[in-house]
Amino acid sequence: MKKVAFIPARGGSKGLPRKNIKPFLGEPLIARTIRIAKETGLFDLIIVNTDDSEISKVANQAGAFVINRPPELGTDNAEVDPLINWTIQEYITEIPFLNDCLIALLYSTAPLRTSLDIVETYDNLIKDNADSALTLCKTTDYLWREDNGFFSPTNYVPAKRAARQQESWNQYKENKAVYFFYSKNILSSGCRIYGKVVAHIMPEYRSVDIDTREDFILAENISKTIGE
């Protein structure tokens, strides 16, 4: 089965303007993601879906196949799953195997993801004969929610608080580094997470998802510290 890397990269990011082409240790984030996807040796095609001419140029130079999205799929409220479905349906004639392939969704805002993270997520999917896979990191956060100005815990009972290491509610959260799923499943369900789901666990320190300038600085400093 053909394998496709799908990298969404719109030009109108608000938290950190132009973040997808911002140089991360000298390399644009989008180019870094394309390079790491290539290093896996997994993919028959690397697609960058964008609405921005400058991102298109950088992605082309890095060796990706660039697809321009319609304006309604590039707004602040647009989700990526409909964008993937639109891409498959729009390009099925030009790229017939899109109708029945394995897709990896790779956000360029996860710069501490490695090629090994992608390969291990893929290996878990295949080994366990799963329908979809993703990367997670463990979280021991005490989580709360707001309701009409008042706050309440969502994953623990304050009266039964234990030492953090002994809490039974320690959980995992998406870090938006890697997702694997089959094109037929996302076309039928409308969602990239489908059926039997497996995960590759990444350390929290490599799970930075860049949305703000502070995220970017943190990720660069971590990368320098671990000696990439």
Coordinates of N, CA, C and O in Angstrom, one line a residue, residues 35-132:
R35 N 11.9 17.4 5.5 CA 13.2 16.7 5.6 C 13.1 15.4 6.5 O 13.5 14.3 6.1
I36 N 12.4 15.6 7.6 CA 12.3 14.5 8.6 C 11.4 13.4 8.0 O 11.6 12.2 8.2
A37 N 10.3 13.8 7.2 CA 9.5 12.8 6.6 C 10.3 12.0 5.6 O 10.2 10.8 5.5
K38 N 11.2 12.7 4.8 CA 12.0 12.0 3.9 C 13.0 11.0 4.5 O 13.2 9.9 4.0
E39 N 13.5 11.4 5.7 CA 14.5 10.6 6.4 C 13.9 9.3 6.9 O 14.7 8.3 7.1
T40 N 12.6 9.2 7.0 CA 12.0 7.9 7.4 C 12.1 6.8 6.3 O 12.1 5.6 6.6
G41 N 12.2 7.2 5.1 CA 12.2 6.3 4.0 C 10.8 5.6 3.8 O 10.7 4.6 3.0
L42 N 9.8 6.1 4.4 CA 8.4 5.4 4.4 C 7.6 5.9 3.2 O 6.8 5.1 2.6
F43 N 7.7 7.2 2.8 CA 6.7 7.8 2.0 C 6.9 7.8 0.5 O 8.0 8.1 0.0
D44 N 5.8 7.4 -0.2 CA 5.8 7.5 -1.7 C 5.6 8.9 -2.2 O 5.9 9.3 -3.3
L45 N 4.9 9.7 -1.3 CA 4.5 11.1 -1.7 C 4.4 11.9 -0.5 O 3.9 11.5 0.6
I46 N 5.0 13.1 -0.5 CA 4.9 14.1 0.6 C 4.1 15.3 0.1 O 4.5 16.0 -0.9
I47 N 2.9 15.5 0.6 CA 2.0 16.6 0.2 C 2.1 17.7 1.2 O 2.0 17.5 2.4
V48 N 2.2 18.9 0.7 CA 2.0 20.1 1.5 C 0.8 20.8 1.0 O 0.7 21.1 -0.2
N49 N -0.2 21.0 1.9 CA -1.4 21.7 1.5 C -1.4 23.1 2.1 O -1.3 23.2 3.4
T50 N -1.5 24.1 1.3 CA -1.3 25.5 1.8 C -2.2 26.4 1.0 O -2.8 26.1 0.0
D51 N -2.3 27.7 1.5 CA -3.0 28.7 0.9 C -2.0 29.9 0.6 O -2.5 31.0 0.4
D52 N -0.7 29.7 0.8 CA 0.3 30.8 0.8 C 1.4 30.5 -0.2 O 2.0 29.5 -0.2
S53 N 1.7 31.6 -1.0 CA 2.6 31.4 -2.1 C 4.1 31.2 -1.5 O 4.9 30.5 -2.1
E54 N 4.4 31.9 -0.4 CA 5.7 31.8 0.1 C 6.0 30.4 0.7 O 7.0 29.8 0.5
I55 N 4.9 29.9 1.4 CA 5.0 28.5 1.9 C 5.2 27.5 0.8 O 5.9 26.6 0.8
S56 N 4.4 27.7 -0.3 CA 4.5 26.9 -1.5 C 5.9 26.8 -2.1 O 6.4 25.8 -2.4
K57 N 6.5 28.0 -2.1 CA 7.9 28.1 -2.7 C 8.9 27.3 -1.8 O 9.7 26.5 -2.4
V58 N 8.8 27.5 -0.5 CA 9.7 26.8 0.4 C 9.5 25.3 0.3 O 10.4 24.5 0.3
A59 N 8.2 24.9 0.3 CA 7.9 23.5 0.3 C 8.3 22.8 -1.0 O 8.8 21.7 -1.1
N60 N 8.1 23.5 -2.1 CA 8.6 23.0 -3.4 C 10.1 22.8 -3.4 O 10.6 21.8 -3.9
Q61 N 10.8 23.8 -2.9 CA 12.3 23.7 -2.9 C 12.7 22.5 -2.0 O 13.8 21.9 -2.3
A62 N 11.9 22.2 -1.0 CA 12.3 21.1 -0.1 C 11.9 19.7 -0.7 O 12.2 18.7 -0.1
G63 N 11.2 19.7 -1.8 CA 10.8 18.5 -2.4 C 9.4 17.9 -2.2 O 9.2 16.8 -2.5
A64 N 8.5 18.8 -1.7 CA 7.2 18.3 -1.5 C 6.3 18.6 -2.7 O 6.6 19.5 -3.6
F65 N 5.2 17.9 -2.8 CA 4.2 18.1 -3.9 C 3.2 19.1 -3.2 O 2.5 18.8 -2.2
V66 N 3.0 20.3 -3.8 CA 2.2 21.3 -3.2 C 0.8 21.4 -3.8 O 0.7 21.4 -5.0
I67 N -0.2 21.5 -2.9 CA -1.6 21.6 -3.3 C -2.1 22.9 -2.6 O -1.9 23.1 -1.4
N68 N -2.8 23.7 -3.4 CA -3.4 24.9 -2.9 C -4.8 24.6 -2.5 O -5.6 24.1 -3.3
R69 N -5.1 25.0 -1.3 CA -6.5 24.7 -0.7 C -7.4 25.9 -1.1 O -7.0 27.0 -1.3
P70 N -8.7 25.6 -1.1 CA -9.7 26.7 -1.2 C -9.8 27.6 0.0 O -9.5 27.1 1.1
P71 N -10.2 28.8 -0.2 CA -10.2 29.8 1.0 C -11.0 29.3 2.1 O -10.6 29.5 3.3
E72 N -12.1 28.7 1.9 CA -13.0 28.3 3.0 C -12.4 27.2 3.9 O -12.8 26.9 5.0
L73 N -11.3 26.5 3.4 CA -10.6 25.5 4.2 C -9.3 26.0 4.8 O -8.5 25.3 5.3
G74 N -9.2 27.3 4.8 CA -8.0 27.9 5.3 C -8.3 29.0 6.4 O -7.4 29.8 6.7
T75 N -9.5 29.0 7.0 CA -9.9 29.9 8.0 C -9.4 29.5 9.4 O -8.9 28.4 9.5
D76 N -9.5 30.4 10.3 CA -9.1 30.1 11.7 C -9.9 28.9 12.3 O -9.4 28.2 13.1
N77 N -11.2 28.8 11.8 CA -12.0 27.7 12.4 C -12.0 26.4 11.6 O -12.7 25.5 11.9
A78 N -11.2 26.4 10.5 CA -11.2 25.2 9.6 C -10.4 24.1 10.3 O -9.3 24.3 10.8
E79 N -11.0 22.9 10.3 CA -10.2 21.7 10.9 C -9.5 21.0 9.7 O -9.8 21.1 8.6
V80 N -8.5 20.2 10.1 CA -7.7 19.5 9.1 C -8.4 18.3 8.5 O -8.1 18.0 7.3
D81 N -9.2 17.6 9.2 CA -9.8 16.4 8.6 C -10.6 16.7 7.3 O -10.5 15.9 6.3
P82 N -11.5 17.7 7.3 CA -12.2 18.0 6.1 C -11.2 18.4 5.0 O -11.5 18.1 3.8
L83 N -10.1 19.0 5.3 CA -9.1 19.4 4.3 C -8.4 18.2 3.7 O -8.2 18.1 2.5
I84 N -8.2 17.1 4.5 CA -7.6 15.9 4.0 C -8.6 15.2 3.0 O -8.2 14.8 1.9
N85 N -9.9 15.2 3.4 CA -10.9 14.6 2.6 C -11.0 15.4 1.3 O -11.2 14.8 0.2
W86 N -11.0 16.7 1.4 CA -11.1 17.5 0.1 C -9.9 17.2 -0.8 O -10.1 17.0 -2.0
T87 N -8.7 17.1 -0.2 CA -7.5 16.8 -1.0 C -7.6 15.4 -1.7 O -7.3 15.3 -2.9
I88 N -8.1 14.4 -1.0 CA -8.2 13.1 -1.6 C -9.2 13.2 -2.8 O -8.9 12.7 -3.9
Q89 N -10.4 13.8 -2.5 CA -11.4 13.8 -3.5 C -11.1 14.7 -4.7 O -11.4 14.3 -5.9
E90 N -10.3 15.8 -4.5 CA -10.0 16.7 -5.5 C -8.9 16.1 -6.4 O -8.8 16.5 -7.6
Y91 N -8.0 15.3 -5.9 CA -6.8 14.9 -6.6 C -6.8 13.4 -6.9 O -5.8 12.8 -7.3
I92 N -8.0 12.7 -6.7 CA -8.0 11.3 -7.0 C -7.8 10.9 -8.4 O -7.2 9.9 -8.7
T93 N -8.1 11.8 -9.4 CA -7.8 11.5 -10.8 C -6.4 11.7 -11.1 O -5.8 10.8 -11.8
E94 N -5.7 12.7 -10.5 CA -4.3 12.9 -10.8 C -3.4 11.9 -10.0 O -2.4 11.5 -10.5
I95 N -3.9 11.6 -8.8 CA -3.1 10.6 -7.9 C -4.1 9.5 -7.5 O -4.6 9.5 -6.4
P96 N -4.3 8.5 -8.3 CA -5.4 7.5 -8.1 C -5.2 6.8 -6.7 O -6.2 6.4 -6.1
F97 N -4.0 6.5 -6.3 CA -3.8 5.7 -5.1 C -4.2 6.5 -3.8 O -4.3 5.9 -2.7
L98 N -4.6 7.8 -3.9 CA -5.1 8.5 -2.7 C -6.3 7.9 -2.2 O -6.6 8.0 -1.0
N99 N -7.1 7.2 -3.0 CA -8.3 6.6 -2.6 C -8.1 5.4 -1.7 O -9.0 5.0 -0.9
D100 N -7.0 4.8 -1.7 CA -6.7 3.6 -0.9 C -5.2 3.6 -0.5 O -4.4 2.9 -1.1
C101 N -4.9 4.4 0.5 CA -3.5 4.5 0.9 C -3.4 4.8 2.4 O -4.4 4.9 3.1
L102 N -2.2 4.8 2.9 CA -2.0 5.1 4.3 C -1.4 6.5 4.4 O -0.5 6.8 3.7
I103 N -2.1 7.3 5.3 CA -1.7 8.7 5.4 C -1.1 9.0 6.7 O -1.6 8.6 7.8
A104 N 0.0 9.8 6.7 CA 0.6 10.3 8.0 C 0.3 11.8 8.0 O 0.8 12.5 7.1
L105 N -0.4 12.3 9.0 CA -0.5 13.7 9.2 C 0.6 14.2 10.0 O 0.8 13.7 11.2
L106 N 1.4 15.2 9.5 CA 2.5 15.7 10.2 C 2.4 17.2 10.3 O 2.6 17.9 9.2
Y107 N 2.1 17.8 11.4 CA 2.1 19.2 11.6 C 3.5 19.7 11.7 O 4.4 19.2 12.4
S108 N 3.8 20.9 11.0 CA 5.1 21.4 11.0 C 5.4 22.1 12.3 O 6.6 22.5 12.6
T109 N 4.4 22.2 13.2 CA 4.6 22.9 14.5 C 5.0 22.0 15.6 O 5.0 22.3 16.7
A110 N 5.5 20.7 15.2 CA 6.0 19.8 16.1 C 7.5 19.5 15.8 O 7.9 18.4 15.3
P111 N 8.4 20.5 16.0 CA 9.7 20.4 15.4 C 10.6 19.5 16.2 O 11.7 19.1 15.7
L112 N 10.2 19.0 17.4 CA 11.0 18.1 18.1 C 10.7 16.6 17.9 O 11.3 15.7 18.4
R113 N 9.7 16.4 17.0 CA 9.4 15.0 16.5 C 10.6 14.6 15.6 O 11.2 15.4 14.8
T114 N 11.0 13.3 15.7 CA 12.1 12.8 14.9 C 11.5 11.8 13.9 O 10.4 11.4 13.9
S115 N 12.4 11.4 12.9 CA 12.0 10.4 12.0 C 11.7 9.1 12.7 O 10.8 8.3 12.2
L116 N 12.4 8.8 13.8 CA 12.2 7.6 14.5 C 10.8 7.6 15.1 O 10.1 6.5 15.2
D117 N 10.3 8.7 15.6 CA 8.9 8.8 16.1 C 7.9 8.5 15.1 O 6.9 7.8 15.4
I118 N 8.1 8.9 13.8 CA 7.2 8.6 12.7 C 7.3 7.1 12.5 O 6.2 6.4 12.3
V119 N 8.5 6.5 12.4 CA 8.6 5.1 12.1 C 8.0 4.3 13.2 O 7.3 3.3 12.9
E120 N 8.2 4.6 14.4 CA 7.7 3.8 15.5 C 6.2 3.9 15.6 O 5.5 2.9 15.9
T121 N 5.6 5.0 15.3 CA 4.1 5.1 15.2 C 3.6 4.2 14.1 O 2.6 3.5 14.3
Y122 N 4.2 4.3 13.0 CA 3.8 3.4 11.9 C 4.0 1.9 12.2 O 3.1 1.1 12.0
D123 N 5.1 1.6 12.9 CA 5.3 0.2 13.2 C 4.3 -0.3 14.2 O 3.8 -1.5 14.1
N124 N 3.8 0.5 15.2 CA 2.8 0.1 16.1 C 1.5 -0.1 15.4 O 0.7 -1.1 15.7
L125 N 1.2 0.7 14.4 CA -0.1 0.5 13.6 C -0.1 -0.8 12.9 O -1.0 -1.6 13.0
I126 N 1.0 -1.1 12.3 CA 1.1 -2.4 11.5 C 1.2 -3.6 12.4 O 0.5 -4.6 12.2
K127 N 2.0 -3.5 13.4 CA 2.2 -4.6 14.4 C 0.9 -5.1 15.0 O 0.6 -6.3 15.2
D128 N 0.1 -4.1 15.4 CA -1.2 -4.4 16.1 C -2.4 -4.4 15.2 O -3.5 -4.5 15.7
N129 N -2.1 -4.3 13.9 CA -3.2 -4.4 12.9 C -4.3 -3.4 13.3 O -5.5 -3.7 13.3
A130 N -3.9 -2.1 13.6 CA -4.8 -1.1 14.1 C -5.4 -0.3 12.9 O -4.9 -0.4 11.8
D131 N -6.4 0.5 13.2 CA -7.0 1.3 12.2 C -6.4 2.7 12.1 O -6.4 3.3 11.1
S132 N -5.9 3.2 13.2 CA -5.3 4.5 13.3 C -4.3 4.5 14.4 O -4.3 3.7 15.3

